Amino acid sequence: MEHPIVIIGSGMAGLACARQLAAAGPRPLVLDKGRGVGGRMATRRVEIAGHACGFDHGAQYFTIRDPEFRAALSPVADAIAPWDEGGSEPRFVGRPGMSGLQKAMAEGIDLRQGIEVLALGREGSAWRLETGGGPILARHLVMTMPAPQAARLLGRDHPLTARLDSVRIAPCLALMAAFPAEAPRPFPHRSSETEPLSWIAQDSSKPGRHAGLTCWVAQAGPDWSAANLEESPDSLARLMLPLLAKAIGADPERALHASAHRWRYARVTAPLGEPYLGDDDSTLWLGGDWCLGARVEAAWQSGTALAQALMRHLHAG
C-alpha cells in the first residue's frame, strides 16, 4: 500500500504539518521511533516513594509571539498553562506535563509509534521507507527529525544533504531529581552561562504538577554536555546530582530519585535560515526547529510552512 503522505517525527514540526494537512484534506501517516509523542517536548513519568512524578526533561517552556501560532493553539488550550516566573515575556507549558500539548495535538492524527526508519530509497515514483516492521511506501515524504539524522538517512550523495551541512545543533544532558517536599526551593528556575548546569527548573512550581515532592530538572550547558556526552545515564546522574544539590542548597544524599537523559541533538546554534527544504520533484520535504531557531514556535512555523508548500504542490498538480 502506498501512502499519499508520510511524516517522520511527532515533535512540534511534524504534528503542526500533520494537523494543517489533515484540516485541508489529505490525511498523512505520522511515524515516530519513540514510545511517546512529542519529540523534545517530553515528560518522563516516574513513581517515587508512592508519588507519581513527572519531569519535563526536554523543552522547558515555550513563548507565543506569532498571532497565527496563538490561533493554532486555541483548539488545544486546555493542554496549555501559563508559567509566569519572572521572564521577560509570558511563558507557557504543557499540562499536565510538557508532552500534554503534543498529545492533544496528536488527537485524530494517524500516528504510529515505535517505528524507526532505518533506510530510504526510491521504488518507482514513491519513497520506500525501510523499518523494523517492514517497508512503507510514500508518494510524498516529510522528514522532521534533527538535521544530522535526516542527512544520515538521505546519504551524502543526495542534493539536500549539502544544504544541511551549515546547520549546527549542540547536545544537552538533562538530570531529573526529586527531593522530599520540605527540601529547599530557592527559585522556580535559574539560568547561567558560566556554570556547568546552564538551566535549573523546579518542575514542582509549574501549574498542574504533582506537589508531593520537590522535583527538579537540570540541563547542562553545551560545553559540559559535549565533554560528557558518551557517559552512561547512571554515570551522568552521579556527576550532575552534586552540581544540582549545591545550586539549590540541598543534601545530595537526601535525593529520592536521580536519573539522566542524553539529548544528542538539542539546541540549534546555527539554523538553516529558511522554513523548510524541498527537492526538485516536490516529493521530499525537510523541516524542524533547526530551520529557523531553537524555539517551539519556530518548529511550529516550519511544520506549518511545510504543509502549505506541499498543499500548493498538490493543488497545482
Coordinates of C-alpha atoms in Angstrom, one line a residue:
M1 CA 0.0 0.0 0.0
E2 CA 1.3 3.4 -1.0
H3 CA 0.5 6.3 1.4
P4 CA -0.1 9.7 -0.1
I5 CA 1.9 11.5 2.6
V6 CA 4.2 10.1 5.3
I7 CA 5.7 12.3 8.0
I8 CA 8.7 11.1 10.0
G9 CA 8.7 12.6 13.5
S10 CA 5.9 13.5 16.0
G11 CA 7.5 16.6 17.5
M12 CA 6.0 20.0 17.1
A13 CA 7.1 20.4 13.5
G14 CA 5.7 17.0 12.4
L15 CA 2.4 17.5 14.3
A16 CA 1.9 21.0 13.0
C17 CA 2.4 19.8 9.5
A18 CA 0.1 16.8 10.0
R19 CA -2.7 19.0 11.5
Q20 CA -2.5 21.5 8.7
L21 CA -2.7 18.8 6.1
A22 CA -5.5 16.9 7.8
A23 CA -7.5 20.1 8.0
A24 CA -7.1 20.7 4.3
G25 CA -8.0 17.2 3.2
P26 CA -5.0 14.8 2.9
R27 CA -4.7 12.6 6.0
P28 CA -1.0 11.9 6.5
L29 CA 0.6 8.9 8.2
V30 CA 3.0 10.0 11.0
L31 CA 5.8 7.7 12.1
D32 CA 7.9 8.1 15.3
K33 CA 10.6 5.8 16.6
G34 CA 9.8 6.8 20.3
R35 CA 7.3 5.3 22.6
G36 CA 5.8 8.7 23.4
V37 CA 4.6 11.6 21.3
G38 CA 6.2 15.0 21.3
G39 CA 9.9 14.7 20.5
R40 CA 11.8 17.0 22.8
M41 CA 8.6 18.4 24.3
A42 CA 8.9 15.4 26.6
T43 CA 7.7 14.4 30.0
R44 CA 9.2 11.5 31.9
R45 CA 6.8 9.8 34.3
V46 CA 8.3 8.2 37.4
E47 CA 6.8 6.6 40.6
I48 CA 8.9 7.8 43.5
A49 CA 8.1 6.9 47.1
G50 CA 4.5 6.4 46.3
H51 CA 4.2 9.7 44.3
A52 CA 3.5 9.8 40.6
C53 CA 6.0 12.4 39.4
G54 CA 6.6 14.0 36.0
F55 CA 9.8 15.6 34.7
D56 CA 9.9 17.9 31.7
H57 CA 13.4 16.9 30.7
G58 CA 13.4 18.3 27.2
A59 CA 11.9 21.7 26.3
Q60 CA 11.2 23.6 29.4
Y61 CA 8.6 26.1 28.2
F62 CA 7.5 28.0 25.1
T63 CA 6.6 31.5 24.1
I64 CA 3.9 32.8 21.8
R65 CA 4.8 35.7 19.5
D66 CA 3.2 34.8 16.2
P67 CA -0.6 35.5 16.2
E68 CA -1.1 32.5 13.9
F69 CA 0.7 30.3 16.4
R70 CA -1.7 31.6 19.1
A71 CA -4.7 30.9 16.9
A72 CA -3.4 27.4 16.1
L73 CA -3.1 26.6 19.9
S74 CA -6.7 27.7 20.6
P75 CA -8.3 24.2 19.9
V76 CA -5.8 22.7 22.4
A77 CA -5.9 25.4 25.0
D78 CA -6.9 23.0 27.8
A79 CA -3.4 21.4 27.4
I80 CA -1.6 24.7 28.0
A81 CA -1.0 26.7 31.1
P82 CA 1.0 30.0 31.8
W83 CA 4.2 29.7 33.8
D84 CA 4.9 33.3 34.6
E85 CA 8.0 33.2 36.8
G86 CA 9.8 36.4 36.1
G87 CA 10.6 36.0 32.4
S88 CA 10.8 38.9 30.0
E89 CA 7.7 37.7 28.2
P90 CA 4.9 35.2 29.1
R91 CA 6.0 31.6 29.2
F92 CA 3.7 28.6 28.7
V93 CA 4.0 24.9 29.5
G94 CA 2.1 21.8 28.5
R95 CA -0.4 20.4 31.0
P96 CA -0.2 18.1 32.9
G97 CA 3.3 17.8 31.5
M98 CA 5.1 19.3 28.6
S99 CA 4.1 16.4 26.4
G100 CA 0.4 17.1 27.2
L101 CA 0.3 19.7 24.4
Q102 CA 1.7 17.3 21.9
K103 CA -0.7 14.6 22.9
A104 CA -3.6 17.0 22.4
M105 CA -2.2 18.0 19.0
A106 CA -1.9 14.3 18.0
E107 CA -5.6 13.6 18.6
G108 CA -7.2 12.4 15.3
I109 CA -3.8 12.0 13.6
D110 CA -2.9 8.6 12.1
L111 CA 0.2 8.2 14.3
R112 CA 2.3 5.0 14.6
Q113 CA 4.9 5.0 17.4
G114 CA 7.8 2.7 17.9
I115 CA 8.6 2.6 14.2
E116 CA 12.2 3.7 13.3
V117 CA 13.0 4.4 9.7
L118 CA 16.3 2.6 9.0
A119 CA 16.9 3.4 5.4
L120 CA 15.4 5.3 2.5
G121 CA 15.2 4.5 -1.2
R122 CA 13.1 5.0 -4.3
E123 CA 10.6 2.5 -5.7
G124 CA 9.2 3.9 -8.9
S125 CA 7.8 7.3 -8.2
A126 CA 7.4 6.5 -4.4
W127 CA 9.7 6.7 -1.5
R128 CA 10.4 3.3 0.2
L129 CA 11.0 3.5 3.9
E130 CA 12.7 0.5 5.5
T131 CA 11.5 -0.1 9.0
G132 CA 11.9 -3.0 11.5
G133 CA 8.3 -3.9 10.8
G134 CA 8.7 -3.9 7.0
P135 CA 8.7 -1.4 4.2
I136 CA 6.4 1.6 3.9
L137 CA 5.8 3.4 0.6
A138 CA 5.1 7.1 0.4
R139 CA 4.3 9.3 -2.6
H140 CA 5.4 12.3 -0.6
L141 CA 7.8 12.2 2.3
V142 CA 8.2 14.8 5.1
M143 CA 11.1 14.5 7.4
T144 CA 11.1 16.5 10.7
M145 CA 13.8 14.8 12.7
P146 CA 17.0 16.7 13.6
A147 CA 19.1 17.7 10.5
P148 CA 22.0 15.3 11.2
Q149 CA 19.6 12.4 11.4
A150 CA 18.0 13.5 8.2
A151 CA 21.4 13.8 6.5
R152 CA 22.3 10.2 7.5
L153 CA 19.1 8.8 6.1
L154 CA 19.5 10.7 2.8
G155 CA 23.2 9.9 2.4
R156 CA 26.0 12.1 1.2
D157 CA 25.0 11.9 -2.4
H158 CA 21.6 13.4 -2.0
P159 CA 21.5 17.1 -3.2
L160 CA 19.7 18.3 0.0
T161 CA 22.3 16.8 2.3
A162 CA 24.8 19.6 1.4
R163 CA 22.2 22.1 2.4
L164 CA 22.1 20.6 5.9
D165 CA 25.8 21.0 6.4
S166 CA 25.5 24.6 7.7
V167 CA 23.1 23.6 10.4
R168 CA 24.7 23.3 13.9
I169 CA 22.9 21.6 16.8
A170 CA 24.5 21.2 20.3
P171 CA 23.9 18.4 22.7
C172 CA 22.2 18.7 26.1
L173 CA 22.4 16.4 29.1
A174 CA 19.5 16.5 31.5
L175 CA 19.2 15.5 35.1
M176 CA 15.9 14.6 36.7
A177 CA 16.0 14.7 40.5
A178 CA 13.4 14.5 43.3
F179 CA 13.8 15.5 47.0
P180 CA 11.4 15.4 49.9
A181 CA 8.7 18.1 50.0
E182 CA 10.4 20.0 52.7
A183 CA 13.7 20.3 50.7
P184 CA 15.0 23.7 49.7
R185 CA 13.1 25.5 46.9
P186 CA 15.3 28.6 46.4
F187 CA 13.9 29.6 43.0
P188 CA 11.5 28.4 40.3
H189 CA 14.3 28.4 37.7
R190 CA 17.7 29.7 37.2
S191 CA 19.9 30.1 34.1
S192 CA 23.7 30.6 33.9
E193 CA 26.2 31.0 31.0
T194 CA 29.2 30.1 33.2
E195 CA 28.1 27.2 35.4
P196 CA 28.1 23.5 34.2
L197 CA 24.3 23.4 34.7
S198 CA 23.1 26.2 32.4
W199 CA 19.4 25.7 33.3
I200 CA 17.8 24.5 36.5
A201 CA 14.0 24.4 36.9
Q202 CA 11.8 23.4 39.8
D203 CA 9.2 21.3 37.9
S204 CA 7.1 21.3 41.1
S205 CA 6.5 25.1 40.5
K206 CA 4.8 24.5 37.1
P207 CA 1.0 24.6 37.1
G208 CA -0.7 21.2 37.4
R209 CA 2.3 19.4 38.6
H210 CA 2.4 17.0 41.5
A211 CA 3.4 18.9 44.6
G212 CA 4.1 15.9 46.9
L213 CA 7.8 16.0 46.3
T214 CA 10.3 18.7 45.2
C215 CA 11.2 17.8 41.6
W216 CA 13.9 19.4 39.6
V217 CA 15.2 19.3 36.0
A218 CA 18.8 20.5 35.4
Q219 CA 20.3 20.8 32.0
A220 CA 24.0 21.1 31.3
G221 CA 25.5 23.7 29.1
P222 CA 26.8 22.9 25.6
D223 CA 30.5 22.5 26.6
W224 CA 29.8 20.3 29.6
S225 CA 27.3 18.3 27.6
A226 CA 29.8 17.8 24.7
A227 CA 32.6 16.8 27.1
N228 CA 30.4 14.2 28.9
L229 CA 28.2 13.1 26.0
E230 CA 29.2 9.4 25.9
E231 CA 28.9 8.8 29.7
S232 CA 26.2 6.3 30.7
P233 CA 23.0 7.7 32.1
D234 CA 23.9 6.3 35.5
S235 CA 27.3 8.0 35.4
L236 CA 25.7 11.3 34.3
A237 CA 23.3 11.2 37.2
R238 CA 26.1 10.7 39.7
L239 CA 28.1 13.6 38.1
M240 CA 25.2 16.0 37.9
L241 CA 23.3 15.4 41.2
P242 CA 26.0 17.1 43.3
L243 CA 26.1 20.1 41.0
L244 CA 22.3 20.5 41.3
A245 CA 22.4 20.0 45.1
K246 CA 25.0 22.7 45.5
A247 CA 23.0 25.1 43.4
I248 CA 19.8 24.6 45.4
G249 CA 21.3 24.2 48.8
A250 CA 20.2 20.6 49.3
D251 CA 22.0 17.5 50.6
P252 CA 22.5 15.1 47.6
E253 CA 22.2 12.2 50.0
R254 CA 18.6 13.1 50.5
A255 CA 17.7 12.8 46.9
L256 CA 14.9 10.3 46.4
H257 CA 15.5 9.9 42.7
A258 CA 18.2 10.9 40.2
S259 CA 18.3 9.9 36.5
A260 CA 19.7 11.4 33.4
H261 CA 18.8 11.7 29.7
R262 CA 21.1 12.4 26.7
W263 CA 19.7 14.7 24.1
R264 CA 22.3 14.3 21.3
Y265 CA 20.6 17.0 19.2
A266 CA 19.0 19.6 21.4
R267 CA 20.0 23.2 20.9
V268 CA 20.0 24.7 17.5
T269 CA 23.0 27.0 17.5
A270 CA 23.2 27.8 13.7
P271 CA 19.8 27.4 11.9
L272 CA 19.3 27.0 8.2
G273 CA 17.6 30.3 7.8
E274 CA 14.7 29.0 5.7
P275 CA 11.5 27.5 7.0
Y276 CA 11.9 24.2 5.1
L277 CA 13.7 22.4 2.3
G278 CA 12.2 20.6 -0.7
D279 CA 13.7 18.5 -3.5
D280 CA 13.3 19.3 -7.2
D281 CA 10.4 16.9 -7.9
S282 CA 8.5 18.1 -4.7
T283 CA 8.2 14.6 -3.2
L284 CA 10.7 15.1 -0.4
W285 CA 10.4 17.8 2.3
L286 CA 12.5 18.6 5.3
G287 CA 11.8 20.8 8.3
G288 CA 12.1 21.3 12.1
D289 CA 13.2 23.9 14.6
W290 CA 16.7 23.6 13.0
C291 CA 15.3 25.6 10.1
L292 CA 14.5 28.8 12.0
G293 CA 15.8 28.6 15.5
A294 CA 15.7 26.9 18.9
R295 CA 12.2 27.7 19.8
V296 CA 9.0 25.6 20.0
E297 CA 7.3 28.3 17.9
A298 CA 10.0 28.0 15.3
A299 CA 9.3 24.3 14.9
W300 CA 5.5 25.1 14.5
Q301 CA 6.3 27.7 11.9
S302 CA 8.5 25.2 9.9
G303 CA 5.9 22.5 10.1
T304 CA 3.1 24.8 9.0
A305 CA 5.2 26.2 6.1
L306 CA 5.9 22.6 5.0
A307 CA 2.2 21.7 4.9
Q308 CA 1.4 24.9 3.0
A309 CA 4.1 24.3 0.4
L310 CA 3.0 20.6 0.0
M311 CA -0.6 21.7 -0.4
R312 CA 0.3 24.2 -3.1
H313 CA 2.2 21.5 -5.0
L314 CA -0.8 19.1 -4.7
H315 CA -3.3 21.7 -5.9
A316 CA -1.0 22.7 -8.8
G317 CA -0.7 19.1 -9.9

